[in-house]
Coordinates of C-alpha atoms and ligand atoms in Angstrom, one line a residue:
M1 CA 160.8 175.1 -38.4
S2 CA 160.2 172.8 -41.3
R3 CA 158.9 174.3 -44.5
N4 CA 156.3 171.6 -44.4
A5 CA 154.7 173.4 -41.4
E6 CA 153.7 176.3 -43.6
S7 CA 152.1 174.1 -46.1
T8 CA 150.3 172.1 -43.5
A9 CA 149.0 175.2 -41.7
F10 CA 147.5 176.8 -44.8
R11 CA 146.1 173.5 -46.1
S12 CA 144.5 172.7 -42.8
A13 CA 143.0 176.2 -42.5
L14 CA 141.4 175.9 -46.0
E15 CA 140.0 172.5 -45.1
V16 CA 138.3 174.0 -42.0
I17 CA 136.9 176.9 -44.0
R18 CA 135.8 174.7 -46.8
A19 CA 133.6 172.7 -44.5
V20 CA 131.5 175.9 -43.8
E21 CA 131.6 177.9 -47.1
P22 CA 133.6 176.2 -49.8
R23 CA 133.4 179.2 -52.1
V24 CA 135.4 181.3 -49.7
A25 CA 138.1 178.5 -49.5
D26 CA 138.1 178.4 -53.3
A27 CA 138.5 182.2 -53.6
I28 CA 141.4 182.2 -51.1
G29 CA 143.1 179.5 -53.1
A30 CA 142.4 181.3 -56.4
E31 CA 143.9 184.5 -54.9
L32 CA 147.2 182.7 -54.2
T33 CA 147.3 181.4 -57.8
D34 CA 146.6 184.9 -59.2
Q35 CA 149.3 186.5 -57.0
R36 CA 151.7 183.8 -58.0
E37 CA 151.2 184.2 -61.7
S38 CA 151.0 188.0 -62.1
L39 CA 153.9 190.4 -62.3
K40 CA 152.8 192.6 -59.4
L41 CA 154.2 196.1 -59.8
I42 CA 151.6 197.9 -57.6
A43 CA 153.8 200.2 -55.5
S44 CA 151.7 200.0 -52.4
E45 CA 151.4 196.2 -52.3
N46 CA 153.7 193.5 -51.0
Y47 CA 153.7 189.8 -49.8
A48 CA 153.6 189.4 -46.0
S49 CA 155.4 186.4 -44.5
P50 CA 153.5 183.2 -43.6
A51 CA 154.2 184.0 -39.9
T52 CA 152.6 187.4 -40.3
L53 CA 149.6 186.0 -42.1
L54 CA 149.0 183.2 -39.6
A55 CA 149.3 185.6 -36.6
M56 CA 146.1 187.2 -37.9
G57 CA 143.9 184.1 -38.2
N58 CA 143.0 183.3 -34.6
W59 CA 141.0 184.1 -31.5
F60 CA 142.8 187.4 -30.8
S61 CA 140.2 188.6 -33.3
D62 CA 137.5 188.0 -30.7
K63 CA 138.8 190.3 -28.1
Y64 CA 137.8 193.8 -27.2
A65 CA 140.7 195.8 -25.8
E66 CA 139.8 199.5 -25.8
G67 CA 142.3 201.5 -23.9
T68 CA 146.1 201.1 -23.8
V69 CA 148.5 198.5 -22.5
G70 CA 147.8 198.0 -18.8
R71 CA 144.9 200.5 -18.8
R72 CA 141.9 198.8 -20.5
F73 CA 138.2 199.4 -20.4
Y74 CA 137.7 195.6 -20.6
A75 CA 138.8 192.8 -18.4
G76 CA 141.0 189.9 -19.5
C77 CA 143.3 191.8 -21.8
Q78 CA 146.6 190.4 -20.5
N79 CA 147.5 188.6 -23.7
V80 CA 146.5 191.6 -25.9
D81 CA 148.8 193.7 -23.6
T82 CA 151.6 191.3 -24.4
V83 CA 151.3 191.6 -28.2
E84 CA 150.5 195.3 -28.2
A85 CA 153.5 196.1 -26.0
L86 CA 155.7 193.9 -28.2
A87 CA 154.6 195.6 -31.4
A88 CA 155.2 199.0 -29.9
E89 CA 158.6 198.0 -28.6
H90 CA 159.7 196.6 -31.9
A91 CA 158.4 199.8 -33.6
R92 CA 160.3 202.1 -31.3
E93 CA 163.5 200.1 -31.6
L94 CA 163.2 199.7 -35.4
F95 CA 162.6 203.4 -36.1
G96 CA 164.4 205.0 -33.1
A97 CA 161.1 206.6 -32.0
A98 CA 160.3 207.8 -28.6
H99 CA 156.7 206.5 -28.7
A100 CA 154.7 204.1 -30.9
Y101 CA 151.0 203.6 -31.1
V102 CA 150.1 200.5 -33.0
Q103 CA 146.3 200.4 -32.8
P104 CA 145.2 202.3 -36.0
H105 CA 143.4 199.9 -38.4
S106 CA 144.8 201.5 -41.5
G107 CA 146.8 204.4 -42.9
I108 CA 143.8 206.7 -43.0
D109 CA 143.1 205.9 -39.3
A110 CA 146.7 206.6 -38.4
N111 CA 146.4 210.0 -40.0
L112 CA 143.1 210.8 -38.3
V113 CA 144.7 209.9 -34.9
A114 CA 147.7 212.1 -35.7
F115 CA 145.5 215.1 -36.9
W116 CA 143.4 214.9 -33.8
A117 CA 146.3 214.4 -31.4
V118 CA 147.8 217.7 -32.8
L119 CA 144.4 219.5 -32.6
A120 CA 143.9 218.2 -29.0
D121 CA 147.4 219.3 -28.1
R122 CA 147.4 222.7 -29.7
V123 CA 143.8 223.8 -29.8
E124 CA 141.8 221.8 -27.2
S125 CA 144.3 221.7 -24.3
P126 CA 144.9 225.5 -24.3
A127 CA 141.1 226.0 -24.3
L128 CA 140.6 223.7 -21.4
K129 CA 143.4 225.4 -19.5
K130 CA 141.9 228.8 -20.2
A131 CA 138.5 227.6 -19.0
Q132 CA 140.2 226.0 -16.0
V133 CA 138.6 222.6 -16.5
R134 CA 140.2 219.2 -16.9
Q135 CA 138.2 217.8 -19.7
V136 CA 135.7 218.7 -22.5
N137 CA 132.7 217.4 -20.6
D138 CA 133.3 220.1 -18.0
L139 CA 133.1 223.0 -20.4
T140 CA 130.0 225.3 -20.5
E141 CA 127.8 225.0 -23.6
A142 CA 129.2 228.3 -24.8
D143 CA 132.8 227.4 -24.3
W144 CA 132.2 224.0 -26.0
F145 CA 130.6 225.7 -29.0
A146 CA 133.5 228.1 -29.3
L147 CA 136.0 225.3 -29.0
R148 CA 134.3 223.2 -31.7
R149 CA 134.3 226.1 -34.1
E150 CA 138.0 226.6 -33.4
L151 CA 138.8 222.9 -33.9
G152 CA 137.1 223.1 -37.3
N153 CA 138.9 226.3 -38.4
Q154 CA 142.6 225.2 -38.5
R155 CA 145.0 225.1 -41.4
M156 CA 147.0 222.4 -43.0
L157 CA 149.7 222.6 -45.7
G158 CA 150.3 219.3 -47.6
M159 CA 151.6 218.0 -50.9
S160 CA 149.0 218.2 -53.7
L161 CA 147.4 215.1 -54.9
D162 CA 148.6 215.5 -58.5
A163 CA 152.2 216.0 -57.3
G164 CA 152.1 212.7 -55.5
G165 CA 150.5 213.6 -52.2
H166 CA 147.8 211.5 -50.6
L167 CA 144.0 212.1 -50.5
T168 CA 144.2 212.1 -46.7
H169 CA 146.4 215.2 -46.8
G170 CA 143.5 217.6 -47.3
F171 CA 141.9 216.5 -50.5
R172 CA 138.3 217.9 -50.4
P173 CA 136.4 214.7 -51.0
N174 CA 138.3 213.2 -48.0
I175 CA 137.4 214.0 -44.4
S176 CA 140.8 215.7 -44.0
G177 CA 139.8 218.3 -46.6
K178 CA 136.6 219.0 -44.8
M179 CA 138.3 219.2 -41.4
F180 CA 141.0 221.6 -42.4
D181 CA 141.4 224.7 -44.4
Q182 CA 144.0 223.2 -46.7
R183 CA 146.5 224.5 -49.1
S184 CA 148.9 222.4 -51.0
Y185 CA 152.5 222.6 -52.3
G186 CA 153.3 221.1 -55.6
T187 CA 156.5 220.3 -57.5
D188 CA 158.6 222.4 -59.9
P189 CA 157.0 222.0 -63.4
A190 CA 160.5 221.9 -65.0
T191 CA 162.1 219.2 -62.8
G192 CA 159.2 217.5 -61.1
L193 CA 161.0 218.0 -57.8
I194 CA 159.8 219.6 -54.5
D195 CA 160.9 223.2 -54.5
Y196 CA 161.6 223.8 -50.8
D197 CA 161.7 227.6 -51.3
R198 CA 158.2 227.5 -52.6
V199 CA 157.1 225.4 -49.7
A200 CA 158.7 227.9 -47.3
E201 CA 156.9 230.7 -49.1
A202 CA 153.5 229.0 -48.9
A203 CA 154.1 228.3 -45.2
R204 CA 154.9 231.9 -44.5
E205 CA 151.8 233.1 -46.3
F206 CA 149.4 230.5 -45.0
K207 CA 150.7 229.9 -41.5
P208 CA 149.4 226.3 -41.2
L209 CA 148.9 224.6 -37.8
I210 CA 150.2 221.4 -39.4
L211 CA 152.8 221.0 -42.2
V212 CA 152.4 217.5 -43.8
G213 CA 155.3 215.7 -45.6
G214 CA 155.0 212.4 -47.3
Y215 CA 153.5 211.0 -50.5
S216 CA 152.1 208.1 -52.4
A217 CA 153.5 208.9 -55.9
Y218 CA 156.6 210.9 -55.7
P219 CA 159.7 209.0 -56.9
R220 CA 162.3 210.9 -55.0
K221 CA 163.8 211.4 -51.5
V222 CA 162.4 214.2 -49.4
N223 CA 164.6 216.3 -47.2
F224 CA 162.7 216.2 -43.9
R225 CA 165.3 218.4 -42.1
I226 CA 164.4 221.3 -44.4
L227 CA 160.7 220.7 -44.0
R228 CA 161.1 220.7 -40.2
E229 CA 162.9 224.0 -40.4
I230 CA 160.1 225.4 -42.5
A231 CA 157.5 224.2 -40.0
D232 CA 159.5 225.7 -37.1
S233 CA 159.8 229.0 -38.8
V234 CA 156.0 229.4 -38.8
G235 CA 155.2 227.5 -35.6
A236 CA 153.6 224.6 -37.4
T237 CA 153.6 221.0 -36.1
F238 CA 155.5 218.8 -38.6
M239 CA 153.8 215.6 -39.5
V240 CA 155.2 213.0 -42.0
D241 CA 153.1 210.3 -43.5
M242 CA 155.6 207.6 -44.5
A243 CA 152.9 205.0 -45.5
H244 CA 154.7 204.2 -48.7
F245 CA 158.4 204.3 -47.8
A246 CA 158.4 203.0 -44.1
G247 CA 160.3 199.9 -45.3
L248 CA 163.0 202.1 -46.7
V249 CA 163.2 204.0 -43.4
A250 CA 163.2 200.7 -41.4
G251 CA 165.9 199.2 -43.7
K252 CA 168.1 202.3 -43.3
V253 CA 168.1 203.3 -46.9
F254 CA 166.7 206.6 -45.9
T255 CA 168.9 208.1 -43.2
G256 CA 169.9 211.5 -41.9
D257 CA 167.9 214.3 -43.5
F258 CA 165.8 211.7 -45.4
D259 CA 164.7 209.8 -42.3
P260 CA 161.5 211.5 -41.1
V261 CA 161.5 210.1 -37.5
P262 CA 164.1 212.4 -35.9
H263 CA 162.8 215.4 -37.7
A264 CA 159.0 215.2 -37.4
H265 CA 156.9 215.8 -34.3
I266 CA 154.6 213.0 -35.4
V267 CA 155.0 210.2 -38.1
T268 CA 152.2 208.0 -39.5
T269 CA 152.5 204.9 -41.6
T270 CA 150.7 201.9 -42.9
T271 CA 152.3 198.6 -42.0
H272 CA 151.4 196.7 -45.2
K273 CA 153.3 198.5 -48.0
S274 CA 157.1 198.5 -48.2
L275 CA 157.2 197.5 -44.5
R276 CA 155.7 194.2 -45.5
G277 CA 153.5 193.6 -42.5
P278 CA 149.7 193.0 -42.0
R279 CA 147.2 195.6 -43.3
G280 CA 147.2 198.3 -40.7
G281 CA 148.5 201.6 -39.5
M282 CA 150.8 203.1 -36.8
V283 CA 151.7 206.4 -35.3
L284 CA 155.2 207.3 -34.0
C285 CA 155.7 210.6 -32.1
Q286 CA 157.8 212.7 -29.9
P287 CA 157.2 212.3 -26.1
E288 CA 155.1 215.5 -25.8
L289 CA 152.4 214.1 -28.1
A290 CA 152.4 210.6 -26.7
D291 CA 149.4 211.1 -24.3
Q292 CA 147.2 212.6 -27.0
V293 CA 148.2 209.9 -29.5
D294 CA 147.3 207.2 -27.0
R295 CA 143.8 208.6 -26.9
G296 CA 143.3 207.4 -30.5
C297 CA 140.5 205.5 -28.9
P298 CA 138.0 207.1 -28.1
M299 CA 139.1 210.0 -30.3
V300 CA 138.9 208.3 -33.6
L301 CA 139.0 204.5 -33.1
G302 CA 136.9 202.0 -31.3
G303 CA 138.4 198.7 -30.2
P304 CA 141.8 197.8 -31.6
L305 CA 142.4 194.7 -33.8
P306 CA 144.4 192.5 -31.4
H307 CA 145.0 189.8 -34.1
V308 CA 146.5 192.5 -36.4
M309 CA 148.6 193.9 -33.6
A310 CA 150.0 190.4 -33.1
A311 CA 150.8 190.3 -36.8
K312 CA 152.4 193.8 -36.5
A313 CA 154.6 192.5 -33.7
V314 CA 155.7 189.5 -36.0
A315 CA 156.4 191.7 -39.0
L316 CA 158.2 194.4 -37.1
A317 CA 160.4 191.6 -35.5
E318 CA 161.2 190.5 -39.1
A319 CA 162.0 194.1 -40.1
R320 CA 164.5 194.3 -37.2
R321 CA 166.5 191.4 -38.7
P322 CA 169.7 192.3 -40.7
D323 CA 168.3 190.8 -43.9
F324 CA 165.5 193.4 -44.0
A325 CA 168.1 196.2 -44.6
D326 CA 169.3 194.1 -47.5
Y327 CA 165.8 193.8 -48.8
A328 CA 165.2 197.5 -48.5
Q329 CA 168.3 198.3 -50.5
R330 CA 167.3 195.8 -53.2
I331 CA 163.9 197.5 -53.5
V332 CA 165.7 200.7 -54.5
D333 CA 168.3 199.0 -56.7
N334 CA 165.5 197.3 -58.5
A335 CA 163.4 200.5 -58.9
Q336 CA 166.5 202.2 -60.3
A337 CA 167.2 199.3 -62.7
L338 CA 163.6 199.5 -63.9
A339 CA 163.8 203.2 -64.4
E340 CA 167.0 203.0 -66.3
G341 CA 165.6 200.2 -68.5
L342 CA 162.6 202.3 -69.3
L343 CA 164.6 205.5 -70.0
R344 CA 167.0 203.6 -72.2
R345 CA 164.1 202.4 -74.3
G346 CA 162.7 205.9 -74.6
A347 CA 160.0 206.2 -71.8
K348 CA 159.3 209.5 -70.2
L349 CA 159.6 209.4 -66.4
V350 CA 158.4 212.0 -63.9
T351 CA 161.5 213.6 -62.4
G352 CA 163.6 211.5 -64.9
G353 CA 164.2 208.6 -62.5
T354 CA 163.8 207.4 -58.9
D355 CA 165.6 207.2 -55.6
N356 CA 162.9 205.2 -53.8
H357 CA 160.7 202.2 -54.5
L358 CA 158.6 203.7 -57.2
V359 CA 158.7 204.9 -60.8
L360 CA 156.1 207.1 -62.4
I361 CA 155.9 206.7 -66.2
D362 CA 154.3 209.6 -68.1
V363 CA 152.5 207.6 -70.7
S364 CA 151.5 210.6 -72.8
G365 CA 154.9 209.9 -74.4
Y366 CA 153.3 206.7 -75.8
G367 CA 150.1 208.6 -76.9
L368 CA 148.0 206.9 -74.2
T369 CA 146.1 207.8 -71.1
G370 CA 146.9 206.1 -67.8
R371 CA 143.7 204.2 -68.1
Q372 CA 144.5 202.8 -71.5
A373 CA 148.1 201.9 -70.4
E374 CA 146.9 200.2 -67.2
Q375 CA 144.4 198.0 -69.0
A376 CA 146.8 197.1 -71.9
L377 CA 149.4 196.1 -69.3
L378 CA 146.9 194.1 -67.3
D379 CA 145.9 192.2 -70.5
S380 CA 149.6 191.3 -70.7
G381 CA 149.8 189.9 -67.2
I382 CA 151.5 193.1 -65.7
V383 CA 149.6 194.6 -62.8
T384 CA 150.1 198.3 -62.2
N385 CA 147.9 201.3 -61.4
R386 CA 147.2 204.5 -63.3
N387 CA 148.2 207.6 -61.5
S388 CA 148.0 211.4 -62.1
V389 CA 151.2 213.1 -63.1
P390 CA 151.9 216.7 -62.0
Q391 CA 149.5 219.2 -63.8
D392 CA 147.7 216.1 -65.3
P393 CA 145.6 217.2 -68.3
N394 CA 143.5 214.0 -68.0
G395 CA 142.4 214.4 -64.4
A396 CA 142.4 211.9 -61.6
W397 CA 140.2 209.3 -63.3
Y398 CA 141.9 208.7 -66.7
T399 CA 145.3 210.2 -65.8
S400 CA 148.5 210.3 -67.8
G401 CA 150.6 208.2 -65.6
I402 CA 151.4 204.6 -64.7
R403 CA 152.9 204.1 -61.2
I404 CA 155.0 201.1 -60.7
G405 CA 156.8 199.9 -57.6
T406 CA 159.3 197.1 -56.7
P407 CA 158.6 196.1 -53.1
A408 CA 156.5 193.0 -54.0
L409 CA 158.8 191.7 -56.8
T410 CA 161.8 192.3 -54.6
T411 CA 160.2 190.1 -51.9
R412 CA 159.9 187.3 -54.5
G413 CA 163.6 187.6 -55.1
L414 CA 163.7 189.3 -58.6
G415 CA 166.8 191.3 -59.2
T416 CA 168.1 194.1 -61.5
A417 CA 168.5 191.8 -64.5
E418 CA 164.9 190.8 -64.3
M419 CA 163.9 194.5 -63.9
D420 CA 165.5 195.3 -67.2
Q421 CA 163.5 192.5 -68.8
T422 CA 160.4 193.9 -67.0
A423 CA 161.1 197.3 -68.6
E424 CA 161.3 195.6 -72.0
L425 CA 157.9 194.0 -71.5
I426 CA 156.3 197.2 -70.3
H427 CA 157.8 199.2 -73.1
T428 CA 156.8 196.7 -75.7
V429 CA 153.1 196.7 -74.5
L430 CA 153.0 200.5 -74.4
T431 CA 154.5 201.0 -77.8
Q432 CA 152.2 198.3 -79.4
T433 CA 149.1 199.8 -77.8
T434 CA 147.2 202.5 -79.6
A435 CA 144.5 204.8 -78.4
G436 CA 141.0 203.9 -79.5
A437 CA 138.2 206.0 -80.8
N438 CA 134.6 206.6 -79.8
A439 CA 131.7 205.6 -82.1
D440 CA 131.6 209.2 -83.3
G441 CA 135.2 209.1 -84.3
T442 CA 136.5 211.3 -81.5
A443 CA 139.5 210.1 -79.4
S444 CA 138.6 207.9 -76.5
K445 CA 140.5 208.2 -73.1
A446 CA 139.5 204.6 -72.2
K447 CA 139.4 202.5 -75.4
Y448 CA 142.6 201.1 -76.8
N449 CA 143.9 198.6 -79.3
L450 CA 146.4 195.8 -78.5
D451 CA 146.8 192.6 -80.5
P452 CA 145.6 189.9 -78.1
D453 CA 148.2 187.5 -79.4
L454 CA 150.9 189.9 -78.4
A455 CA 149.3 190.4 -75.0
D456 CA 149.3 186.6 -74.5
K457 CA 152.9 186.4 -75.6
I458 CA 153.9 189.1 -73.1
A459 CA 151.9 187.4 -70.3
R460 CA 153.8 184.2 -70.9
Q461 CA 157.1 186.0 -70.8
A462 CA 156.0 187.6 -67.6
T463 CA 155.2 184.2 -66.1
D464 CA 158.6 182.9 -67.3
L465 CA 160.3 185.8 -65.5
L466 CA 158.6 184.8 -62.3
A467 CA 159.1 181.1 -62.6
P468 CA 162.5 181.0 -60.9
H469 CA 161.1 183.0 -58.0
P470 CA 158.1 181.2 -56.7
L471 CA 155.8 183.1 -54.3
Y472 CA 155.5 181.3 -50.9
P473 CA 157.6 178.4 -52.2
A474 CA 156.9 176.3 -49.1
I475 CA 153.1 176.5 -49.5
D476 CA 151.5 173.8 -51.6
L477 CA 147.7 173.8 -51.4
A478 CA 147.3 170.9 -53.8
Ligands
PLP501 C1 148.3 204.2 -48.6 C2 148.4 205.5 -47.9 C3 147.5 205.8 -46.9 C4 146.3 205.1 -46.6 O1 146.4 203.8 -46.1 P1 145.2 202.8 -45.9 O2 145.7 201.7 -45.1 O3 144.8 202.4 -47.3 O4 144.1 203.6 -45.3 C5 147.7 207.1 -46.3 N1 148.7 207.8 -46.6 C6 149.6 207.5 -47.6 C7 150.7 208.5 -48.0 C8 149.4 206.4 -48.3 O5 150.3 206.1 -49.3

């Protein structure tokens, strides 16, 4: 394929859009410029390939396809069947999974499908059996009422939000926290690491139906073999949410005890983070949960997004190529180079480093809140996000941490030398930023002072760092 084809495809697409609503075409073009010019260190973002992006922009978007491959509630789904079956096959092969369900629209949807598949398997099915009926519609009013109460009275043990867990793992404002009686495990205050003995103790005391592993802001490997043993010891179903690190599993950086797929009963993921696919979700599971997982619609979902399933098939095919393993290794090499660069300059890092794609800086070491640090870095052309650190004194809004990740910059081709320069830029901004004061003289958690000339200078240096690694080099919209 000529590189010219990519340019022509996107240019033509914008021309077609511009004829209807030019402001949308302009915004799409402006977004490319922004993404090209900023040093993107958001740990959950990436840059999908042109093939993945183009697979989404077409008439598959128009199709309803409730059901599963070959068993649809709508006619005319043969082409959707083709792409859904392909995406699932690539997912099974890539991750060595017995079963893959590629319909979830996002990570949160994948988790809801997984939670309800487990509830259906472990709570609903036994109730149906006991009542000697085949499906819930056949239950008496009294049995249905009792089952609903039981479904709503189950326990989940997951990682706490401030230790790096995700809000879908039982955080009260999220539906998962309202569905389940949740308890969380944290990390050891001294080391910042998961203390498996404490997790085992919590599991013994609490006896959860589901033990959840996985995280959004924990910079270390997790031993999924040990978590599975803990789950087994209390009869819990072991679920892993690998939304953040699926790319490292796909690229065989996480193997053995650190690969969740052979150890978990059920694994959920997003497809757009380190996996570098379209925005979406996916569930992998052991054979005994497959039927329940495939009932994601009507359990949780309506119609799938066939255009996104097509893009999942493309991205998963890309992830099966040998160069994806090389990409995954470079993500970790880069994160470690960034961590070392920051440590050498005196930054304080949660757990003292990283063995995955992300680094969590405790910015209290610079006398700043996460909010102040995030804004000062943004002024300097460096895009990150603030994040709680364990036992965060500033809460989930202001926070004391900055989370940075390397999947996106690694896609652009930046390497370890550039990570050291990135560490220098970040450290310079954070040392030159000071906390601001409120009008009454008290310390502000949001206001900060940073010389705008310095911010401009850093932003130019960030752009220089990116210049040798153009984003979507084949695409020229001019
Ligand atoms: C990002 C993330 C999700 C949610 O994914 P969305 O696609 O934004 O819904 C769920 N779980 C974890 C661990 C995540 O990091």
